Coordinates of C-alpha atoms in Angstrom, one line a residue:
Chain A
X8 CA -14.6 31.1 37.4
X9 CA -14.9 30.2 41.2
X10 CA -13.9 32.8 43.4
X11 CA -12.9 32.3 47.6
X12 CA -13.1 35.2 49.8
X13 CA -11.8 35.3 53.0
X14 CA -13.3 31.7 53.7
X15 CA -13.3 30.1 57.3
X16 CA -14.3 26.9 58.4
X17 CA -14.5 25.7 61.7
X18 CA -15.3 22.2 63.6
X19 CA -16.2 21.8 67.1
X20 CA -14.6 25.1 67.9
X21 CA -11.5 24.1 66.1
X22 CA -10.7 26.2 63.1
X23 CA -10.2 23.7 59.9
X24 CA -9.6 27.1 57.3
X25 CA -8.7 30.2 57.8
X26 CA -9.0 33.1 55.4
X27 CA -8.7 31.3 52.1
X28 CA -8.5 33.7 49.3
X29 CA -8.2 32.5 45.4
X30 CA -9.7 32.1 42.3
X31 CA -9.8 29.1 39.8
X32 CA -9.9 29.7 36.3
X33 CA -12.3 28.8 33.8
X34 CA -10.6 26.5 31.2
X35 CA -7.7 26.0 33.4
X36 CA -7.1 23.0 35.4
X37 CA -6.4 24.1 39.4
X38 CA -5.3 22.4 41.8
X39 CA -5.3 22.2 46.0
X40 CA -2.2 20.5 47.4
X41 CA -1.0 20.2 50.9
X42 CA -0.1 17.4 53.4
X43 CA -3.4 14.9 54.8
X44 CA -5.0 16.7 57.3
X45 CA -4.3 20.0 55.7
X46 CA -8.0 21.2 55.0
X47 CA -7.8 20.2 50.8
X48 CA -10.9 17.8 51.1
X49 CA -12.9 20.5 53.5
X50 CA -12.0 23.2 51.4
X51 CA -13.4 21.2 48.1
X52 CA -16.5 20.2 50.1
X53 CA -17.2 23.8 51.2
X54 CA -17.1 24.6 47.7
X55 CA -19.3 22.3 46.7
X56 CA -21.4 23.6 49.6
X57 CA -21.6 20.2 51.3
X58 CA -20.3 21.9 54.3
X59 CA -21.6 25.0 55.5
X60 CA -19.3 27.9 56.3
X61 CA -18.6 30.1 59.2
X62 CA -17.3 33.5 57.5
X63 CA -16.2 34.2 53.7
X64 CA -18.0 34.5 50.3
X65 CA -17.7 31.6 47.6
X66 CA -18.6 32.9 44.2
X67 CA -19.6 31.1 41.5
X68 CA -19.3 33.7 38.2
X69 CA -20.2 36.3 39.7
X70 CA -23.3 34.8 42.2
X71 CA -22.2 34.5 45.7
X72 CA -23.2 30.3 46.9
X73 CA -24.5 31.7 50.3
X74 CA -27.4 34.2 48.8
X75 CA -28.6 31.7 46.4
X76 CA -32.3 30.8 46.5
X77 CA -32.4 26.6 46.4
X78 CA -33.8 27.0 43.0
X79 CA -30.3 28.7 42.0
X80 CA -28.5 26.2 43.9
X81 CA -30.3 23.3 42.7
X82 CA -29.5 24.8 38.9
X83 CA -25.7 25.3 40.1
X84 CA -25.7 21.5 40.9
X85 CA -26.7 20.5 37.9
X86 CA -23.4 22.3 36.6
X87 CA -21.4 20.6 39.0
X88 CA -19.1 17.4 38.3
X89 CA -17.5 15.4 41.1
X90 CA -14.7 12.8 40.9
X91 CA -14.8 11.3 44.8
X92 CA -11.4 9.7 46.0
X93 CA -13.5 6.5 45.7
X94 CA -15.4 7.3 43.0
X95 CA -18.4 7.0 44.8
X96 CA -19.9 4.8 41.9
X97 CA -23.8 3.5 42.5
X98 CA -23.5 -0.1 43.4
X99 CA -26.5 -1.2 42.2
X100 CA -26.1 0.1 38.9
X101 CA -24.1 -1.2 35.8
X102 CA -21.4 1.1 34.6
X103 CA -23.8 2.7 31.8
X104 CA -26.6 2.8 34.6
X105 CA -23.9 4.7 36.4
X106 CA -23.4 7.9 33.6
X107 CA -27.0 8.0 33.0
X108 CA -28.5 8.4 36.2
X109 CA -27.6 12.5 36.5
X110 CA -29.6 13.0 32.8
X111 CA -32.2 10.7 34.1
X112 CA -32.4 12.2 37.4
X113 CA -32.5 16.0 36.1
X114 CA -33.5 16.1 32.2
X115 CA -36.6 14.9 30.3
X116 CA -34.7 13.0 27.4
X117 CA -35.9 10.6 26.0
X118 CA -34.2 6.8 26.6
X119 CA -32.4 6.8 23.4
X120 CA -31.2 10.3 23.6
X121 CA -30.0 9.7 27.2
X122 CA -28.4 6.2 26.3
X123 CA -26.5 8.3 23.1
X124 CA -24.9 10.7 25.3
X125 CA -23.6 8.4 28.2
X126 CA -22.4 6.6 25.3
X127 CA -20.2 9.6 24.0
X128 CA -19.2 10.3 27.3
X129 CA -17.9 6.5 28.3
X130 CA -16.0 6.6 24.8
X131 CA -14.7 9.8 25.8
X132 CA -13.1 8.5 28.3
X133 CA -11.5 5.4 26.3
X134 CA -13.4 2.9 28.2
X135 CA -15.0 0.3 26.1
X136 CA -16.7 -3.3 26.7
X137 CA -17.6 -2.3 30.0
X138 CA -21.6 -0.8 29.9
X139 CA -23.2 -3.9 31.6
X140 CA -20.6 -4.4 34.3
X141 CA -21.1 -3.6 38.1
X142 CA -18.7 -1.4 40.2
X143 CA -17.4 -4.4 41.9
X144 CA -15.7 -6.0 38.2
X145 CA -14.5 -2.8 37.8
X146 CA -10.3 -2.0 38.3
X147 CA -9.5 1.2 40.3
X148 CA -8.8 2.8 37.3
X149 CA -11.9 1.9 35.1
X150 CA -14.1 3.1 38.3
X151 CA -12.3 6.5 37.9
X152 CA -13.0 6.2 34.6
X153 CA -16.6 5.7 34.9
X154 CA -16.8 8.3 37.7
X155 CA -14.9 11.1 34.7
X156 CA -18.2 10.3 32.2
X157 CA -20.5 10.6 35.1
X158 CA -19.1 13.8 35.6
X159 CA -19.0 15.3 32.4
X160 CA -22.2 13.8 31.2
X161 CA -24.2 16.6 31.9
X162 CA -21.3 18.7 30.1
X163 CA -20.5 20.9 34.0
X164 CA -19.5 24.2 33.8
X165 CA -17.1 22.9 36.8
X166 CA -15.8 19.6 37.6
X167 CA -14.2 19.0 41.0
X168 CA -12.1 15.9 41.6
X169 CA -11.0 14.8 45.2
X170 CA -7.4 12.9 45.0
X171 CA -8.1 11.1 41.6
X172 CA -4.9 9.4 41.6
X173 CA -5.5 7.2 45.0
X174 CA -4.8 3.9 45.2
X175 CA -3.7 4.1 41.2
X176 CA -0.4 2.7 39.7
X177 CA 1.9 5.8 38.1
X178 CA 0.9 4.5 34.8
X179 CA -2.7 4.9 35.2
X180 CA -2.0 7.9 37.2
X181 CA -0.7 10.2 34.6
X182 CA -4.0 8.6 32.0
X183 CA -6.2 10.1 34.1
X184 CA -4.4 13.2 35.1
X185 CA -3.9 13.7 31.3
X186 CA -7.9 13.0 30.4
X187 CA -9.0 15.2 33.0
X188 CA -6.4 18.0 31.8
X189 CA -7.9 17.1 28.1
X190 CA -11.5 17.4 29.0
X191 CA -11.0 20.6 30.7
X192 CA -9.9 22.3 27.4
X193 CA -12.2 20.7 25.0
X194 CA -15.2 21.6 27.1
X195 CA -13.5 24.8 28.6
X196 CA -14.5 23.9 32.5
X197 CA -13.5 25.5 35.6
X198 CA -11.6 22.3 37.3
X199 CA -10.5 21.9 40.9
X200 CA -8.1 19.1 41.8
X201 CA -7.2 18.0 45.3
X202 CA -4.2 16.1 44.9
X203 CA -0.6 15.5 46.8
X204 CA 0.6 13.9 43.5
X205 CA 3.4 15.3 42.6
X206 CA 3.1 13.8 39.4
X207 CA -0.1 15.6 38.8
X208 CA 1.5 18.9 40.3
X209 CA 4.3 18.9 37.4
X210 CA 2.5 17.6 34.7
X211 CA -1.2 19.8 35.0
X212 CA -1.2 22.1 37.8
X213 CA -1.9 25.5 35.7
X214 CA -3.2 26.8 39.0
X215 CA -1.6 25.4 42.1
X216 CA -2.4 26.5 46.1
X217 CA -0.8 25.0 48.6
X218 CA -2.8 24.5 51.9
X219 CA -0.7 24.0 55.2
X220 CA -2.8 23.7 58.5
X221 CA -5.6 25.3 57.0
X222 CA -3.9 28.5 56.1
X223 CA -3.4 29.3 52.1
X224 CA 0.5 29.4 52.3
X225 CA 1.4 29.7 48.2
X226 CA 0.0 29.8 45.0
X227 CA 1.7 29.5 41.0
X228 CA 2.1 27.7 38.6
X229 CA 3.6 24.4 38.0
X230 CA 6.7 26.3 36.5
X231 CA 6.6 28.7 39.6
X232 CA 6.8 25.6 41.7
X233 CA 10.5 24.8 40.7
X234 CA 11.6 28.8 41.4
X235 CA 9.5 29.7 44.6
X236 CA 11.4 30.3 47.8
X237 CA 8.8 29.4 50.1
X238 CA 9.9 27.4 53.0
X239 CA 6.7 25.1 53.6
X240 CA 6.0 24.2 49.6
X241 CA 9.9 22.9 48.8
X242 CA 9.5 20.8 52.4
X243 CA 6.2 19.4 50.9
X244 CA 6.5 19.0 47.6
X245 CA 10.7 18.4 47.1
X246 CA 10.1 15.9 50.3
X247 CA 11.6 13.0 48.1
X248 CA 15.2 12.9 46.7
X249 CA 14.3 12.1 43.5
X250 CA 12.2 15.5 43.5
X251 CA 15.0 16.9 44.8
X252 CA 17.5 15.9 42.0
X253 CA 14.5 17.0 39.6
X254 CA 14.8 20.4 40.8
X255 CA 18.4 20.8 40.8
X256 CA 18.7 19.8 37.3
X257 CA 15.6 22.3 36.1
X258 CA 17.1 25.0 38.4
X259 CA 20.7 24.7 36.3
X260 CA 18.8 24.2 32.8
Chain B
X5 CA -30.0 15.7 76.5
X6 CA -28.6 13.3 73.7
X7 CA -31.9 11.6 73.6
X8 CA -33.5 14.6 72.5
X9 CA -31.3 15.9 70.0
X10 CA -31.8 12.3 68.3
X11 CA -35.3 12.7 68.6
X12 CA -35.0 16.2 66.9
X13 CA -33.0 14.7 64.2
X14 CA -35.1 12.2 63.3
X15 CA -38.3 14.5 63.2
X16 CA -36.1 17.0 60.8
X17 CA -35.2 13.7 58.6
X18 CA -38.8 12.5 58.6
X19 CA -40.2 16.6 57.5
X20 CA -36.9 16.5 54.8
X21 CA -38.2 13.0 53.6
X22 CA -41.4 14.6 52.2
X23 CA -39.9 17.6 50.5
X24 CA -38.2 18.4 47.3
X25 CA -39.8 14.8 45.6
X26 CA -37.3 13.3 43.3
X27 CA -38.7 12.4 39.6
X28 CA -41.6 9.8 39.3
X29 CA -40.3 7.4 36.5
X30 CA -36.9 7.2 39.4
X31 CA -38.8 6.9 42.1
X32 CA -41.2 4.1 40.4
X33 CA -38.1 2.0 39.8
X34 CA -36.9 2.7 43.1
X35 CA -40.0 1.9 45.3
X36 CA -40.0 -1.6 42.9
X37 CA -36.5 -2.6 44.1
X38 CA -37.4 -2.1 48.1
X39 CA -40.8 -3.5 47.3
X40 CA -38.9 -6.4 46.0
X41 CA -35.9 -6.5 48.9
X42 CA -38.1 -5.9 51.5
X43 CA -41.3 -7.8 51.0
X44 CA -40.8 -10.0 48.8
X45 CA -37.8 -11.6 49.7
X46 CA -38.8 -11.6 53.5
X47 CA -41.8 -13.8 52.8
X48 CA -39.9 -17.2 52.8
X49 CA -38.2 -16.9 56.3
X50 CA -41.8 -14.8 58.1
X51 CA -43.4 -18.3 56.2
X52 CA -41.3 -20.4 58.0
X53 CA -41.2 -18.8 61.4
X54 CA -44.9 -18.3 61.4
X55 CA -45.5 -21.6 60.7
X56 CA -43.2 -23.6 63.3
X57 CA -44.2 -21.0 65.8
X58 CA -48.0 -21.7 65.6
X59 CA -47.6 -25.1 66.0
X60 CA -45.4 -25.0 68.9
X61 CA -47.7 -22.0 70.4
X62 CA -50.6 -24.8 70.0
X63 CA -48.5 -27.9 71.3
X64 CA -48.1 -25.4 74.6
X65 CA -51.5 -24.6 75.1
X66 CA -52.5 -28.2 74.8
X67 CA -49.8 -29.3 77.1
X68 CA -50.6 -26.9 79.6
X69 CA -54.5 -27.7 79.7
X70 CA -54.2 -30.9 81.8
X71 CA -57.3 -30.2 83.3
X72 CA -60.1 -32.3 82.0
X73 CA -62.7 -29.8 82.7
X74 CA -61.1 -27.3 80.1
X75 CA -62.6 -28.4 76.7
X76 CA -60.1 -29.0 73.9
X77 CA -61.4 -26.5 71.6
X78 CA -59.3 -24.0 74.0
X79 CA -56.2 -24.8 71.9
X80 CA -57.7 -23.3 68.5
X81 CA -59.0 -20.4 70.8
X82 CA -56.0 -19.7 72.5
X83 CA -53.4 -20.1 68.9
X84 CA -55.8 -17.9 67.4
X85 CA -55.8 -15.0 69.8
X86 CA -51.9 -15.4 70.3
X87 CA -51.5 -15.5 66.6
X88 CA -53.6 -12.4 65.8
X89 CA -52.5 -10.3 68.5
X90 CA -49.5 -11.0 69.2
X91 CA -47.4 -13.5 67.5
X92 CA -48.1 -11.7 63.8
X93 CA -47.8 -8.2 64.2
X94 CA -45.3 -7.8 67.0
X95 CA -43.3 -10.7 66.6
X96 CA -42.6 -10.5 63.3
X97 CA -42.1 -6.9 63.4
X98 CA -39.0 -7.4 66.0
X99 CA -37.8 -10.4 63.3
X100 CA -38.0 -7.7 60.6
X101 CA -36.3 -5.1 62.4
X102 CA -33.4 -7.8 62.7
X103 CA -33.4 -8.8 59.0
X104 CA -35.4 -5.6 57.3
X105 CA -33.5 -3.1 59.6
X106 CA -30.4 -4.2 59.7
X107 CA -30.5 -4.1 55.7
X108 CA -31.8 -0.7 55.4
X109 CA -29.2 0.3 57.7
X110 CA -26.1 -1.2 56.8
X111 CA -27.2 -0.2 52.9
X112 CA -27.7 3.5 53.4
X113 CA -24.7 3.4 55.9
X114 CA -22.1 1.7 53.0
X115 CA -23.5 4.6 50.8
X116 CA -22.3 7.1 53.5
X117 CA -18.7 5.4 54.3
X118 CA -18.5 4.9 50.3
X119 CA -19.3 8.8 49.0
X120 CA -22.4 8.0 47.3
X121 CA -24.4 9.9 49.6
X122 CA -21.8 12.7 49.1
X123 CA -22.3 11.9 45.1
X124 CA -25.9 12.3 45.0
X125 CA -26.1 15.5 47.2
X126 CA -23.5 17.3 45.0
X127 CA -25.7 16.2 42.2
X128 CA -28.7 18.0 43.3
X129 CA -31.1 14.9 44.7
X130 CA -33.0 15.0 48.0
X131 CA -31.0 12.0 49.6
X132 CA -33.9 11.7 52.6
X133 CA -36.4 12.0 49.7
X134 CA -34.8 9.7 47.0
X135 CA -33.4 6.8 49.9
X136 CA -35.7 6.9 52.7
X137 CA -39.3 7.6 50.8
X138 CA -39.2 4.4 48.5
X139 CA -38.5 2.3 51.6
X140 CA -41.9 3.9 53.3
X141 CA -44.1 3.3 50.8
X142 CA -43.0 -0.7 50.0
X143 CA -43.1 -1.0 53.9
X144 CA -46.9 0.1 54.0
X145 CA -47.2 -3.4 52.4
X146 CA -46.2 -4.9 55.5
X147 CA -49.4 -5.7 56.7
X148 CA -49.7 -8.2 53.8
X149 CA -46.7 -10.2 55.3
X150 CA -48.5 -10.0 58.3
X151 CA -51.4 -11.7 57.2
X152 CA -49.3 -14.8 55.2
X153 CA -47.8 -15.0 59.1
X154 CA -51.5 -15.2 60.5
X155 CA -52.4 -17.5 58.0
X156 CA -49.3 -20.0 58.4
X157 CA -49.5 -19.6 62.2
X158 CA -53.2 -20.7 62.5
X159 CA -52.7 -23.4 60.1
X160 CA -49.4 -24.7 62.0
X161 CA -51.3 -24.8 65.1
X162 CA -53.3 -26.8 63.1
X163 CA -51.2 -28.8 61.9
X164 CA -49.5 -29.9 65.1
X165 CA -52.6 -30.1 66.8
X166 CA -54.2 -32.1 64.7
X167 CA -51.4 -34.6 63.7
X168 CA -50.2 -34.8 67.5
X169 CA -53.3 -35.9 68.6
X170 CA -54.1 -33.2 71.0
X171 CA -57.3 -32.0 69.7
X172 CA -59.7 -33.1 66.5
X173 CA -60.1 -31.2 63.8
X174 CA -63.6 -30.1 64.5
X175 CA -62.3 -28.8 68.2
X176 CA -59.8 -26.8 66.7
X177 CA -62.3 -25.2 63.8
X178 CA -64.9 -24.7 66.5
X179 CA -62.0 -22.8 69.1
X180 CA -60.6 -20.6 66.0
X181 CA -64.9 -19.8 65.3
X182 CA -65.3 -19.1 69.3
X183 CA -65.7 -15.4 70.5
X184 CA -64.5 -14.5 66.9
X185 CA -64.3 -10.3 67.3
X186 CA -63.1 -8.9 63.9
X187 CA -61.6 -5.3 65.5
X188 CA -59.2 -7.8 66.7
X189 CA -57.7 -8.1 63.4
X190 CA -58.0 -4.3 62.4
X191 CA -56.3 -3.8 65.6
X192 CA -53.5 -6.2 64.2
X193 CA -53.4 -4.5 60.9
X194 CA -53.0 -1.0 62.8
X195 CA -50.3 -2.0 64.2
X196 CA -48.1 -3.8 61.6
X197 CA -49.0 -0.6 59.5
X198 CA -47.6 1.8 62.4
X199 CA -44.5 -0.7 62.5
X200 CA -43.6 -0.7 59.5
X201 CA -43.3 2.7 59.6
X202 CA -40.8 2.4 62.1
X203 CA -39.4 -0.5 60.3
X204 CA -38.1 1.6 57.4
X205 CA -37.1 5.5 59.2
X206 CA -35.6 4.3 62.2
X207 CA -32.6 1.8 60.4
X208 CA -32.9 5.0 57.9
X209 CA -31.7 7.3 60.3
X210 CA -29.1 5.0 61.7
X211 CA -27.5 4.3 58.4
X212 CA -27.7 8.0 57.4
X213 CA -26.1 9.5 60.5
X214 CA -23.9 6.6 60.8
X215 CA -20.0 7.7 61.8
X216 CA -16.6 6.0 61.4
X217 CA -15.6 3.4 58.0
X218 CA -17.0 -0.2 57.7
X219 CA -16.4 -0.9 61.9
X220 CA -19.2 2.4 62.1
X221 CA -21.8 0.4 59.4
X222 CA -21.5 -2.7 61.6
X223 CA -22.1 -0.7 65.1
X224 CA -25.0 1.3 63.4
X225 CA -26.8 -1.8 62.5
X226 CA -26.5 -3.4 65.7
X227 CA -28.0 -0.1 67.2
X228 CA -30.3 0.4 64.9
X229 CA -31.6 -3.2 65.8
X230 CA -32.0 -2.2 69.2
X231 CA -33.8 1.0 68.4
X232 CA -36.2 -0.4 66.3
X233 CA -37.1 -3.7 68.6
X234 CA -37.2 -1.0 71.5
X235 CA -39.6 1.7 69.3
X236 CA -41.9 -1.4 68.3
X237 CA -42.3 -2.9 72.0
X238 CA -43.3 0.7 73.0
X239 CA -45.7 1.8 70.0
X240 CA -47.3 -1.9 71.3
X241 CA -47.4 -0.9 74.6
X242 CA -48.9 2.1 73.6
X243 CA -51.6 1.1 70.5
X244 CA -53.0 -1.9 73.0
X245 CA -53.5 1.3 75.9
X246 CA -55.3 3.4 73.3
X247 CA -57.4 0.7 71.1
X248 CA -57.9 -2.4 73.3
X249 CA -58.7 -1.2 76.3

């Protein structure tokens, strides 16, 4: 469980987050939404602690990110798994070169052993053929793909993915909103989404806060989404008319 | 004021560089690939400078010794000196800052624009450790490409010397043998060593605290260019002061 208290961030005496407050469940999959420039991708980076901040207590189970020694921290890390908007694949590695590089980096398995396990974790995440091929053969969609088994290789505790759905088709979309959704059960992880797909809102979002202007504004479920009353999350995420007509027809069912 | 928060920077980046080592069988692989995208792969274009340079660096001298007092020999002297003193280490250096620097820059700065700096930190590695390290330690063989460029420059003197008629061969081997003081080369190697030092954390630091998208790589590189030719022309200045004179 990850738990935000009271969290600020500022840049250049302008204040990006202001008093963010939640928790995100282990074994659930949660998820930040808000408009761009809303403070979702600081927020996720000052979780990850890539940003340092100015007031506020993040809490991994129970240890507070701020007091930890860089031994704890480094150990934390290795629990980590990130899905960047761009996936952030190695260039000069192949797609298998890719997965294996956290167990090489951080475990003293052997070459076979390591090999086995990026193995299970590509085939977890239905991508075959592909081992010796670079990021730049690789679709948008098999680069997400790649960056999932990356993730999950070192079977995290947490996994934290930044807008996996950009620059996807709806189609592939909804695969890898679905796998991540899977993986979180079957490996029980805490799992923080920033997305402003609503498609990913409806269909996994056990956990939703909405961030507007850096201020926490709302959080529920995706079934509280369709009830709430709150002014800024139907302007945000009923914004199309298809939504819209969505709504109406689960609001009379 | 800016200057010196730079200077600050880079000093921290260095100090960061040597901490918190990342795994040896990585690292091993890692100081291969620079060894091999650095070195290696610069030796065909130093080859070819050094060489063409040389001989026009002889052609000069023996243009511009019309008098018919001055022996001939002066032309081996006088490639040799420029060669070993100047034309290797420094020259060479500011052509590797171009073609080294911008490399190292633009590299480490795609990684930035791209997340895969971001990727690595969240996983736990030293980034100054695991990028900028590997790239020290293939540079210290630097002064190995600087003696293939001494080599090639002499012998293009040489060769243009020779074949053009402006001095025999036995002039030229007797100028290269003249006043022959062997500190002259250590002082060579000194340098190219302290170069190439600046050769692989100055692009480094450009690339890592690069801002802005693809338009930011391409602006880094061109300053780190500048930063490096201008850091080499002063630790010249500056080594010749201490050991020379």
């Amino acid at each position: 469980m990850i738990k935000i208290d009271g969290l600020k961030k500022m840049f250049n005496n302008s204040i990006v987050l202001n008093d963010i407050d939640t928790a995100f469940e282990k074994g659930k999959t949660n998820l930040i939404i808000g408009q761009s420039g809303s403070g979702k991708t600081v927020l996720l980076k000052c979780i990850l602690g890539l940003f340092e901040i100015e007031k506020g207590k993040i809490i991994f189970d129970n240890k507070i990110l701020a007091s930890m020694s860089s031994i704890e921290r480094s150990k934390l890390r290795q629990d980590m798994g990130m899905v960047f908007q761009g996936s952030a694949l190695f260039d000069s590695m192949n797609v298998i070169e890719n997965v294996m590089f956290p167990m090489k980096m951080f475990t003293d398995k052997s070459n076979d052993e390591i090999n086995e396990r990026a193995n299970i974790a590509i085939n977890r995440v239905n991508l075959v053929n592909s081992n010796s091929k670079f990021p730049s053969e690789l679709s948008g969609g098999m680069k997400k793909r790649v960056a999932i088994a990356r993730a999950i290789v070192m079977n995290p505790k947490y996994l934290f993915c930044d807008e996996p759905n950009s620059g996807l088709d709806p189609k592939t979309s909804i695969l890898i909103d679905n796998l991540i959704n899977e993986i979180t059960k079957e490996f029980n992880i805490t799992t923080v989404i920033n997305s402003h797909d609503m498609n990913s809102v409806m269909e996994i979002g056990e956990k939703i806060i909405f961030l507007e202007d850096g201020i926490k504004k709302w959080e529920g479920t995706n079934k509280d989404i369709f009830n709430t009353e709150n002014e800024s999350v139907t302007k945000f995420v009923y914004s199309s008319e298809l939504f819209k007509k969505v709504r109406k027809v689960y609001l009379k069912k | 004021m800016k200057l010196l928060f730079h200077f600050g920077r880079y000093f921290l980046m260095i100090q960061k560089t040597f901490k918190k080592f990342t795994k040896w069988t990585m690292l091993k692989e890692l100081i291969f690939r620079e060894i091999d995208d650095l070195i290696i792969r610069s030796i065909g274009i130093i080859s070819f400078l050094s060489f063409f340079v040389g001989g026009v660096v002889a052609i000069q001298t023996a243009i511009n010794i019309d008098n018919p007092l001055l022996p001939s020999y002066l032309i081996g002297f006088t490639t040799r000196q420029s060669i070993i003193l100047e034309f290797a280490p420094t020259f060479i250096s500011v052509i590797m800052a171009g073609k080294v620097g911008s490399f190292i820059t633009s590299s480490i700065g795609t990684m930035k624009v791209t997340e895969q700096i971001d990727a690595l930190k969240v996983m736990g590695v030293n980034t100054y450790n695991y990028l900028i390290f590997p790239k020290i330690i293939a540079l210290t063989l630097f002064p190995f490409l600087i003696t293939i460029a001494m080599f090639l420059g002499i012998f293009g003197g040489y060769v243009a010397c020779v074949s053009g008629g402006f001095s025999s061969h036995a002039d030229f081997v007797e100028g290269l043998q003249l006043d022959f003081i062997p500190f002259h080369v250590t002082y060579a190697f000194i340098k190219s060593f302290i170069f190439a030092l600046i050769l692989a954390t100055v692009p480094s630091y450009h690339g890592y605290f690069m801002e802005g998208g693809a338009l930011g790589v391409g602006k880094a590189s061109t300053t780190s260019f500048i930063w490096t030719s201008v850091s080499i022309i002063i630790a010249n200045s500056l080594i010749t002061n201490i050991l020379l004179t």
